[in-house]
C-alpha positions as a printed NumPy array, in Angstrom:
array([[ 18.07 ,   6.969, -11.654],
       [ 15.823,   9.736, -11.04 ],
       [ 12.367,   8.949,  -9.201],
       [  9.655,  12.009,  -9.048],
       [  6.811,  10.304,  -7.358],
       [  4.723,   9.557, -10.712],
       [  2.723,  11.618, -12.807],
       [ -1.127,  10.522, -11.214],
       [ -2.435,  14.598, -10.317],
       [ -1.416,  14.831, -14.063],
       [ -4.802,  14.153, -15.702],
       [ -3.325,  14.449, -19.359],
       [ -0.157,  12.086, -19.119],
       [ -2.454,   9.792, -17.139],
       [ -5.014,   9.655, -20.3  ],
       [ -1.761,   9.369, -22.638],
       [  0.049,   6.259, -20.555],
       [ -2.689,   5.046, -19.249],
       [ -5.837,   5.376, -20.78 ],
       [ -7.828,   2.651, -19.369],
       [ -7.793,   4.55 , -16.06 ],
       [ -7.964,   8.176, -17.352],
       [-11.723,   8.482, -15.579],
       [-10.707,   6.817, -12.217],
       [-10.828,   8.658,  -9.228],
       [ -6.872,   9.553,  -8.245],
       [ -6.366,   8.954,  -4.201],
       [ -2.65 ,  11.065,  -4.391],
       [ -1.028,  14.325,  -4.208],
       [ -1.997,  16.513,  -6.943],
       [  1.499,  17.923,  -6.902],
       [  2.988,  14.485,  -8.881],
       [  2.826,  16.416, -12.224],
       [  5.538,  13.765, -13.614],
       [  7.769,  17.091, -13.726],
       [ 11.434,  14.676, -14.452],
       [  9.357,  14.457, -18.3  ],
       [  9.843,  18.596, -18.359],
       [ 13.905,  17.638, -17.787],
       [ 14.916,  17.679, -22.012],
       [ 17.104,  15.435, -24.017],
       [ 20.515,  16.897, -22.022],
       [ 19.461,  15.029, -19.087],
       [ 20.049,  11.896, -20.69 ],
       [ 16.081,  10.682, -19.587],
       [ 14.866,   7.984, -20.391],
       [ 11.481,   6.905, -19.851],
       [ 10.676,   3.353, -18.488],
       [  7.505,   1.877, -17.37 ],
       [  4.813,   4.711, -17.801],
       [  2.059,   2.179, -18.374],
       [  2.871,   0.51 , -14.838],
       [  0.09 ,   1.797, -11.623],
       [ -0.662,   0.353,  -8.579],
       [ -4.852,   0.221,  -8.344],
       [ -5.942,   1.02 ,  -4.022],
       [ -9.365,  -1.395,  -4.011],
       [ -9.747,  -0.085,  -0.494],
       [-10.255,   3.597,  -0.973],
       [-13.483,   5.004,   1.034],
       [-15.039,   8.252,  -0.468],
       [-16.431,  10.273,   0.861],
       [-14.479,  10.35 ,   4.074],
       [-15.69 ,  10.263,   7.708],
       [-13.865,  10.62 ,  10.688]])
């Protein structure tokens, strides 16, 4: 199993697997590009679960400290 920390700073494959949030504001690194998809058919990949997210209700912008 190979885990690469999702694909949310990844505005396109986030509009492809999941469209209903394509417009939401994304709370995460902008480095998780979902780069395991670049790894071709030799890698034996197989995708699983690219409609699945975990929605933050508790996210404050902007920010104040």
């Amino acid at each position: 199993m190979l885990a690469c920390s999702g694909f949310g700073g990844n505005p396109a494959m986030v509009k492809q697997h999941l469209p209903e949030i394509a417009d939401a504001l994304y709370f995460g690194h902008t480095g998780n590009q979902g780069d395991a998809g670049a790894l071709g058919p030799g890698a034996r990949r197989r995708d699983a679960h690219m409609s699945a997210y975990q929605g933050h209700g508790s996210v404050a912008v902007p920010q104040t400290c």
